[in-house]
mmCIF file with all atom_site columns, C-alpha atoms in Angstrom:
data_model
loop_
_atom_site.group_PDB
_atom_site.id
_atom_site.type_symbol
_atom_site.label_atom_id
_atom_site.label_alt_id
_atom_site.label_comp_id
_atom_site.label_asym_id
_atom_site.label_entity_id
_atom_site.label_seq_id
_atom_site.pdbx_PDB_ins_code
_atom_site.Cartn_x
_atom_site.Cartn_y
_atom_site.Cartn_z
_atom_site.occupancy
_atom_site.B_iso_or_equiv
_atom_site.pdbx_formal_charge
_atom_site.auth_seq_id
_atom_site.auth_comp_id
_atom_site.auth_asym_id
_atom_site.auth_atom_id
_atom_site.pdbx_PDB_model_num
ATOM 1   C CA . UNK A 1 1   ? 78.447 80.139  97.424  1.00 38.00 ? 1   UNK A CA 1
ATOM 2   C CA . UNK A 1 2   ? 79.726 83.454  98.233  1.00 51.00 ? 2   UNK A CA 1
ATOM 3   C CA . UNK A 1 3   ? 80.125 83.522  101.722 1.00 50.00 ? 3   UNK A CA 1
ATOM 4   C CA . UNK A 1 4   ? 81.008 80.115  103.035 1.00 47.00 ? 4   UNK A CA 1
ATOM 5   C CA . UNK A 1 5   ? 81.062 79.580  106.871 1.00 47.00 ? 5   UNK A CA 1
ATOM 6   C CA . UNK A 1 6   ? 78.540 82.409  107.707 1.00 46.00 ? 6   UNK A CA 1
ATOM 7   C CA . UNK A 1 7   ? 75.455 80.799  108.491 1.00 47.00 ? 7   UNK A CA 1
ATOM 8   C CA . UNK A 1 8   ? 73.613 81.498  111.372 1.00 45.00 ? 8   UNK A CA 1
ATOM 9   C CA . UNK A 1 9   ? 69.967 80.145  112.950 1.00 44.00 ? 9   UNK A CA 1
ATOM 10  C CA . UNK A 1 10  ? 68.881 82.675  110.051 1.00 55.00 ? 10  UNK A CA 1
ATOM 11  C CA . UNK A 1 11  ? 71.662 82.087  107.982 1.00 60.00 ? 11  UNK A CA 1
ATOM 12  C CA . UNK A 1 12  ? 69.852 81.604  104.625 1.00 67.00 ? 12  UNK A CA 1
ATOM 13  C CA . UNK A 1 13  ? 68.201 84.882  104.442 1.00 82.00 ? 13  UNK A CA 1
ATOM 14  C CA . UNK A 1 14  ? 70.962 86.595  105.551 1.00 88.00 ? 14  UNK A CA 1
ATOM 15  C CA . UNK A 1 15  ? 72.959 85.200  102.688 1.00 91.00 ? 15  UNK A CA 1
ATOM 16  C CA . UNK A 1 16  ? 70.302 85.584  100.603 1.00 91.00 ? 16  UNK A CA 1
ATOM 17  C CA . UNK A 1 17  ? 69.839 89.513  101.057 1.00 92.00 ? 17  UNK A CA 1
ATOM 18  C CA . UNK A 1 18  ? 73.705 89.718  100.981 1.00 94.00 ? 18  UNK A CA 1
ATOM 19  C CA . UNK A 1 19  ? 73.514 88.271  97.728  1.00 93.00 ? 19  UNK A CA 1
ATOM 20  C CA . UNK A 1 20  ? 70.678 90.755  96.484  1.00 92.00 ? 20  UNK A CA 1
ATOM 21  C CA . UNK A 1 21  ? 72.968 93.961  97.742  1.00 94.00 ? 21  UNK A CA 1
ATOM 22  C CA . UNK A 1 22  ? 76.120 92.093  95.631  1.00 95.00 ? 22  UNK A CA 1
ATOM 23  C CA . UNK A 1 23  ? 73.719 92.005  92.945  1.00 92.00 ? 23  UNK A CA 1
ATOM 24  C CA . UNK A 1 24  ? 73.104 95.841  93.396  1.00 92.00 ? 24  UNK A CA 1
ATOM 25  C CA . UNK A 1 25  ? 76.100 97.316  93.712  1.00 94.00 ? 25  UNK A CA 1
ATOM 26  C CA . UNK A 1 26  ? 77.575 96.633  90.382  1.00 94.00 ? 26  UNK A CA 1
ATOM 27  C CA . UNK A 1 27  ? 74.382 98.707  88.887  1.00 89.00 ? 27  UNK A CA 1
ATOM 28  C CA . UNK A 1 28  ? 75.959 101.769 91.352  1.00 89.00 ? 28  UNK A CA 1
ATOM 29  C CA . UNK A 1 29  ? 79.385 101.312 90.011  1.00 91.00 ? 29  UNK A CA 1
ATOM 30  C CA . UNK A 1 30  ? 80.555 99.554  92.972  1.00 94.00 ? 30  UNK A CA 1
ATOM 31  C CA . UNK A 1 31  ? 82.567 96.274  92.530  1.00 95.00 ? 31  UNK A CA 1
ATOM 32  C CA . UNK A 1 32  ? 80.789 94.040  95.365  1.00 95.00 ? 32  UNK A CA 1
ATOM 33  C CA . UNK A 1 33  ? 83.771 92.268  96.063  1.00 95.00 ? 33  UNK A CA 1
ATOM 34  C CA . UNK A 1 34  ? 85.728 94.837  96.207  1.00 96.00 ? 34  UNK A CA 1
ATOM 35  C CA . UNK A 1 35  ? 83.486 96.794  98.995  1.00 96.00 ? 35  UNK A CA 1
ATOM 36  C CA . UNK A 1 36  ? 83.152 93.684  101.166 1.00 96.00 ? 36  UNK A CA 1
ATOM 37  C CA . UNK A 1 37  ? 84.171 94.357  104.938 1.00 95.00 ? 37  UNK A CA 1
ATOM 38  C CA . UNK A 1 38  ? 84.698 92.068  107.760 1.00 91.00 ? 38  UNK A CA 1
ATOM 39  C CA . UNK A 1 39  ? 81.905 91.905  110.438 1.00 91.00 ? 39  UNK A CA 1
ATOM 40  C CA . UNK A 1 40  ? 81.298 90.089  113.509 1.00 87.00 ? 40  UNK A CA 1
ATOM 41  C CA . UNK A 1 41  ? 77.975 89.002  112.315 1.00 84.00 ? 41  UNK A CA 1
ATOM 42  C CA . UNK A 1 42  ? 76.245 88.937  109.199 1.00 91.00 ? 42  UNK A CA 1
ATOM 43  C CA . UNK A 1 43  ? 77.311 90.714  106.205 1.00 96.00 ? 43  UNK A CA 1
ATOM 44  C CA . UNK A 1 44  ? 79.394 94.095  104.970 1.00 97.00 ? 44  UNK A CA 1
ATOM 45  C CA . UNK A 1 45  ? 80.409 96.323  102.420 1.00 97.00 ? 45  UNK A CA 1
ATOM 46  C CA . UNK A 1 46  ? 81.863 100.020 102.171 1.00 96.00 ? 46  UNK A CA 1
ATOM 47  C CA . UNK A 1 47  ? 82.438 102.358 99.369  1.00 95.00 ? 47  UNK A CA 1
ATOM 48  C CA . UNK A 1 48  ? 82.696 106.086 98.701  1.00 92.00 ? 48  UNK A CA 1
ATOM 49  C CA . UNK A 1 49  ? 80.253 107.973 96.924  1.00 87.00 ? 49  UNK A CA 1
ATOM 50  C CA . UNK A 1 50  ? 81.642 111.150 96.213  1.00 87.00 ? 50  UNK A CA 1
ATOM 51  C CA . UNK A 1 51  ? 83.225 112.532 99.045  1.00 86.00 ? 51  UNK A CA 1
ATOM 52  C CA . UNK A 1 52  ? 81.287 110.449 101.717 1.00 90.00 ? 52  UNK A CA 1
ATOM 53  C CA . UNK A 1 53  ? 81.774 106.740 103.271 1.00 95.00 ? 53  UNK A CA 1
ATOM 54  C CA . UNK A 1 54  ? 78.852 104.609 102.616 1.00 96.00 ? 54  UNK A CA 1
ATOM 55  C CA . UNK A 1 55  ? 78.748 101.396 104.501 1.00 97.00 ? 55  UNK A CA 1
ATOM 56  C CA . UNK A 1 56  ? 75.672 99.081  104.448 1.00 97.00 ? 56  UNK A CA 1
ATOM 57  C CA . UNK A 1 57  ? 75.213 95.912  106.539 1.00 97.00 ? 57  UNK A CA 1
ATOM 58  C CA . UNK A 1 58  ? 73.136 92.663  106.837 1.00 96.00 ? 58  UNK A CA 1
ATOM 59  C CA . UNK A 1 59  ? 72.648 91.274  110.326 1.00 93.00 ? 59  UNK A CA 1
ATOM 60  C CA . UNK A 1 60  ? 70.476 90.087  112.755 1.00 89.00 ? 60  UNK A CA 1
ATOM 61  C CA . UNK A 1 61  ? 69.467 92.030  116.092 1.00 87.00 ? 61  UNK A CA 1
ATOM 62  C CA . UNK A 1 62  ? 67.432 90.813  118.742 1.00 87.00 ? 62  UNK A CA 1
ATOM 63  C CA . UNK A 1 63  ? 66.727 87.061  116.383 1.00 87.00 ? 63  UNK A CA 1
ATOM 64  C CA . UNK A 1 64  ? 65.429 90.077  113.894 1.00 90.00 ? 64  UNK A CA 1
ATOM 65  C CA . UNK A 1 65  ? 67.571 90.413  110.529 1.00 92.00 ? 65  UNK A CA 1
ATOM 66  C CA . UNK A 1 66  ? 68.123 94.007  109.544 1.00 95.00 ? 66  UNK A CA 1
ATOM 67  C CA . UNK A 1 67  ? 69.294 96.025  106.428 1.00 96.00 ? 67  UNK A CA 1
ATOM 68  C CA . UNK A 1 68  ? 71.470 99.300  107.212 1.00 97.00 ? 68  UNK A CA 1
ATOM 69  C CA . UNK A 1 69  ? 72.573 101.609 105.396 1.00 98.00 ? 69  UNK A CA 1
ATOM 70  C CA . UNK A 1 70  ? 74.825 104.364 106.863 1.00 97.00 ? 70  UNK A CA 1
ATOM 71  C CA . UNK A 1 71  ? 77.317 106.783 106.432 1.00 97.00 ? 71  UNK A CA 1
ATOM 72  C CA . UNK A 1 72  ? 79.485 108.702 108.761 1.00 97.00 ? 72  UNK A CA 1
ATOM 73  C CA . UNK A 1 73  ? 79.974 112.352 107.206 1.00 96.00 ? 73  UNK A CA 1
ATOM 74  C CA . UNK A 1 74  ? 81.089 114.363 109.326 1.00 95.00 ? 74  UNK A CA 1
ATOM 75  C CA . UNK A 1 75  ? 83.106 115.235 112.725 1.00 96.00 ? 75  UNK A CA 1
ATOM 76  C CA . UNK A 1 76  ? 81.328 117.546 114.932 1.00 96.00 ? 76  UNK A CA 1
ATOM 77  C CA . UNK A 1 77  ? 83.149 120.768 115.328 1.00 95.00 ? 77  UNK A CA 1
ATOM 78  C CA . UNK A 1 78  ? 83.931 122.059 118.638 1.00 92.00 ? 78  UNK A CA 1
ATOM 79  C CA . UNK A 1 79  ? 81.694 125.051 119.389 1.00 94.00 ? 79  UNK A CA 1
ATOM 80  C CA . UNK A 1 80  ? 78.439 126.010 117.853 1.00 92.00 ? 80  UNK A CA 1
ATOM 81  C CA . UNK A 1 81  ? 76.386 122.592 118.386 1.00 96.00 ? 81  UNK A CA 1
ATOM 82  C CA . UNK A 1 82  ? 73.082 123.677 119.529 1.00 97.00 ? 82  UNK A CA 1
ATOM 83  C CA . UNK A 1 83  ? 72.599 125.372 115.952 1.00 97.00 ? 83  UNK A CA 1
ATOM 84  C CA . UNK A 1 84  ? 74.143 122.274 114.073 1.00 97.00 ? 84  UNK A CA 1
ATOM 85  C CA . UNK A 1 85  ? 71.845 119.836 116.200 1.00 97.00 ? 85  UNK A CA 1
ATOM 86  C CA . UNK A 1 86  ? 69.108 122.198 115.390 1.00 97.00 ? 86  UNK A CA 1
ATOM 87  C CA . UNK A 1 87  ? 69.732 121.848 111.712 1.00 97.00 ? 87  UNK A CA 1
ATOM 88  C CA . UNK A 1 88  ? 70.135 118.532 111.840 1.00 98.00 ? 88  UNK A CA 1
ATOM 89  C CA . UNK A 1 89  ? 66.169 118.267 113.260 1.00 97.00 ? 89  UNK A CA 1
ATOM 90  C CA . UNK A 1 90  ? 65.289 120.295 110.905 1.00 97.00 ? 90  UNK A CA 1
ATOM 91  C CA . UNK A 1 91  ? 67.226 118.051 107.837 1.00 97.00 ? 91  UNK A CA 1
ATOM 92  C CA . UNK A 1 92  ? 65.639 114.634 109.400 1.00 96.00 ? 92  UNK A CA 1
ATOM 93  C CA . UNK A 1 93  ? 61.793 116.185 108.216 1.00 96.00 ? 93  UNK A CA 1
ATOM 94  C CA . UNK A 1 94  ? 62.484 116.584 104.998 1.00 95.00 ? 94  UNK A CA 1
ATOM 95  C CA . UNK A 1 95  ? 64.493 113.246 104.676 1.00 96.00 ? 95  UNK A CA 1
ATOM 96  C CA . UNK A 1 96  ? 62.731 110.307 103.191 1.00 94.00 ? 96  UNK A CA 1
ATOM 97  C CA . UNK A 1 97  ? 63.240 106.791 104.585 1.00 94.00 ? 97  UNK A CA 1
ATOM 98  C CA . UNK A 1 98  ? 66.718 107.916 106.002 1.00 97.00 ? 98  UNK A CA 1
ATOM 99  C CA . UNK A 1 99  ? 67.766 110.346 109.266 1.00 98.00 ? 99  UNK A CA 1
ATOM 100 C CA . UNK A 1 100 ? 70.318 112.152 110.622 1.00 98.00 ? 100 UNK A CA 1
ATOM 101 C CA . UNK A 1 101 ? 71.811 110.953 113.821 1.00 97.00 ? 101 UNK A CA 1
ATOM 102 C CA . UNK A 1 102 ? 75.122 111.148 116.130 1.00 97.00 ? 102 UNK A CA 1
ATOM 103 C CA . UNK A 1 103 ? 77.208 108.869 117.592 1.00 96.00 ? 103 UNK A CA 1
ATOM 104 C CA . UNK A 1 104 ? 80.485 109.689 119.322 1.00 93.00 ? 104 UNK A CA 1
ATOM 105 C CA . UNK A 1 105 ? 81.685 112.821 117.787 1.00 93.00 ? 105 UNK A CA 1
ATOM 106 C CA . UNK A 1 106 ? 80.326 111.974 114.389 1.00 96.00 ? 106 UNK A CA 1
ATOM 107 C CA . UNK A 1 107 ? 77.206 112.929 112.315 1.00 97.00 ? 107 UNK A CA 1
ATOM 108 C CA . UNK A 1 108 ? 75.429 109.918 110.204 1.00 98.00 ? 108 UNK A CA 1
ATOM 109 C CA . UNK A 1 109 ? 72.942 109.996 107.463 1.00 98.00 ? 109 UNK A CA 1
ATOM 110 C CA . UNK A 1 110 ? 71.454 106.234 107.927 1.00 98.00 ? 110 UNK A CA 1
ATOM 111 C CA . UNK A 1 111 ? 68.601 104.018 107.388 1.00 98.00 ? 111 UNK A CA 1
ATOM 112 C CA . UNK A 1 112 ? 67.425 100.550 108.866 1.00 96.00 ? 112 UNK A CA 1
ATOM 113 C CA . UNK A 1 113 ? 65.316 98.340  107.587 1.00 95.00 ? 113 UNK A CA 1
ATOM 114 C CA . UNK A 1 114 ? 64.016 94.794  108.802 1.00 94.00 ? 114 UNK A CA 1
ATOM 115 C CA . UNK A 1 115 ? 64.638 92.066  106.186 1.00 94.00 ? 115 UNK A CA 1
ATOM 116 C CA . UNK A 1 116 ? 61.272 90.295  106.018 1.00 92.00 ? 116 UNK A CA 1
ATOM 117 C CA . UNK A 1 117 ? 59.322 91.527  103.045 1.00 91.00 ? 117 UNK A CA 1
ATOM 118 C CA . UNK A 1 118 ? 62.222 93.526  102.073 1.00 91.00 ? 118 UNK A CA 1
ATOM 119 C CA . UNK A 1 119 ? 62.629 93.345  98.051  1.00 91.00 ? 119 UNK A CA 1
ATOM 120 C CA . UNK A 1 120 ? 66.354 94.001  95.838  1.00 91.00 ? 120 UNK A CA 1
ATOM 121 C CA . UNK A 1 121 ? 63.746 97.520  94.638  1.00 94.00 ? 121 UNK A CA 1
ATOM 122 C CA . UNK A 1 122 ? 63.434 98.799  97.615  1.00 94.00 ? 122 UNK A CA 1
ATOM 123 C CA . UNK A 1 123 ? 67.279 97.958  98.906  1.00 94.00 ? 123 UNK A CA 1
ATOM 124 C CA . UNK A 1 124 ? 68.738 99.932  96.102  1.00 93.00 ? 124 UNK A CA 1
ATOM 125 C CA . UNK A 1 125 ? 66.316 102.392 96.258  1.00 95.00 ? 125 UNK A CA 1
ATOM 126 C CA . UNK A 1 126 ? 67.518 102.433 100.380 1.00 96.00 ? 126 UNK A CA 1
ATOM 127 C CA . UNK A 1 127 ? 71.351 102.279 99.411  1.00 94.00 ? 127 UNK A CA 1
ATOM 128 C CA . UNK A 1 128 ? 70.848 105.039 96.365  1.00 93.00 ? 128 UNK A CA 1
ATOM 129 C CA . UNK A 1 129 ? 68.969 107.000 98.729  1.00 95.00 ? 129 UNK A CA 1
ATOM 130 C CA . UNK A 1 130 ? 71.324 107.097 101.559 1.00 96.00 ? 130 UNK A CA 1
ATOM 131 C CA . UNK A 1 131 ? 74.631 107.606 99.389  1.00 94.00 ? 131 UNK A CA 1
ATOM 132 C CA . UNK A 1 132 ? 72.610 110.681 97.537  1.00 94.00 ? 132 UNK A CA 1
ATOM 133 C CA . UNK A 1 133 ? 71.879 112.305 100.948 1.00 96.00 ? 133 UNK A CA 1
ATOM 134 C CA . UNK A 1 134 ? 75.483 111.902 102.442 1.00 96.00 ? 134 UNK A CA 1
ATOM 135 C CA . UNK A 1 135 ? 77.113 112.913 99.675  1.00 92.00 ? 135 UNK A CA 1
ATOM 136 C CA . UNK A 1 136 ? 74.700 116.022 99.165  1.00 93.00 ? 136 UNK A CA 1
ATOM 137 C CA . UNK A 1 137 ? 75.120 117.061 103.311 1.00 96.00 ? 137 UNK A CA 1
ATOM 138 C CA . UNK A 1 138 ? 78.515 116.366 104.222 1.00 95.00 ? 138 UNK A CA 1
ATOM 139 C CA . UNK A 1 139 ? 80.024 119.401 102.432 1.00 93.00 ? 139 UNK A CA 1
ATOM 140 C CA . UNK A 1 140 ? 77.049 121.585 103.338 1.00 95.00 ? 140 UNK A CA 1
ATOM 141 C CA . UNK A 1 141 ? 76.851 121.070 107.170 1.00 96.00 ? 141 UNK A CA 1
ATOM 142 C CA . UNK A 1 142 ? 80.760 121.020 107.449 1.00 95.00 ? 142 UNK A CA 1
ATOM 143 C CA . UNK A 1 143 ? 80.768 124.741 105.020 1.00 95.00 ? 143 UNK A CA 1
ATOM 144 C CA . UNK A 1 144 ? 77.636 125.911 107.424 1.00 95.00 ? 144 UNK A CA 1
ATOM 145 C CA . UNK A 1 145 ? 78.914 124.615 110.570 1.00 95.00 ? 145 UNK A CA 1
ATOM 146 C CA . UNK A 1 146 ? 82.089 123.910 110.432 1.00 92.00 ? 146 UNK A CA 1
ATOM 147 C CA . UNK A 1 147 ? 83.392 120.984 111.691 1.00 91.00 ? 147 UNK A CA 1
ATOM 148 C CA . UNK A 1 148 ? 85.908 118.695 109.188 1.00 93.00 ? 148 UNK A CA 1
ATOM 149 C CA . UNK A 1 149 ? 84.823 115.906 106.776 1.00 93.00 ? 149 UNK A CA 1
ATOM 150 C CA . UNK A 1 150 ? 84.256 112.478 108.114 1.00 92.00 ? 150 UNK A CA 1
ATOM 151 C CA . UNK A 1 151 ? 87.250 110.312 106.809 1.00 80.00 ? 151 UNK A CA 1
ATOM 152 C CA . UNK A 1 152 ? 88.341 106.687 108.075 1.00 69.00 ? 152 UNK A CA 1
ATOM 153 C CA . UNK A 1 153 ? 91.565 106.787 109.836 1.00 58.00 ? 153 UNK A CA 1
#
């Protein structure tokens, strides 16, 4: 067992899709154990994909268990927002199965997911997906916008 003393009401799935993402990650040249990160629930794991943090978690909200994928990629700068959140709009209709959010003084590519029906397909498609888009955005809002890369302090 890979994650002994974690179980919850719906601790079986939960281990179960953590085990499914630590089957994934190898395939995406990320060491599994290696990316695991503490949580206060559920399941976690971080890695960088090029120049952006990608963090993906497996929890339970509201009695519902969730997959989500997210990564923090930039700060915001200090002038100029309205175009930036503009862009940002703009960037979350041409996004598929991911969007652009912010929280605090950060900007996020992210998706969520519940974990019923959810297959290890369409998680690595979710993960892949997410990782591609930060990694692709991060140094193109922060050269258009300004702003400085998101890094963990």
């Amino acid at each position: 067992m890979l994650f002994r003393g974690r179980k919850s009401s719906a601790g079986a799935s939960l281990e179960a899709h953590a085990l499914t993402v630590e089957q994934i990650l190898p395939a995406i040249g990320v060491d599994p154990v290696q990316a695991r990160m503490p949580t206060d629930t559920g399941f976690g794991w971080t890695f960088q994909r090029g120049s952006a943090t990608i963090e993906i978690f497996i929890s339970i909200q509201n009695s519902v268990g969730y997959l989500q994928v997210l990564s923090p990629i930039l700060h915001l700068p200090q002038s100029g927002l309205l175009p930036l959140y503009r862009r940002l709009l703009e960037l979350n209709l041409r996004l598929t199965n991911a969007a652009l959010g912010v929280y605090a003084d950060t900007v996020y590519v992210f998706s969520e997911r519940p974990l019923q029906g959810l297959d290890a397909d369409e998680a690595n498609q979710i993960i892949t997906l997410v990782a591609s888009y930060a990694d692709e955005l991060d140094n193109q809002l922060v050269e258009e916008f300004g702003g400085r890369l998101y890094r963990k302090v």
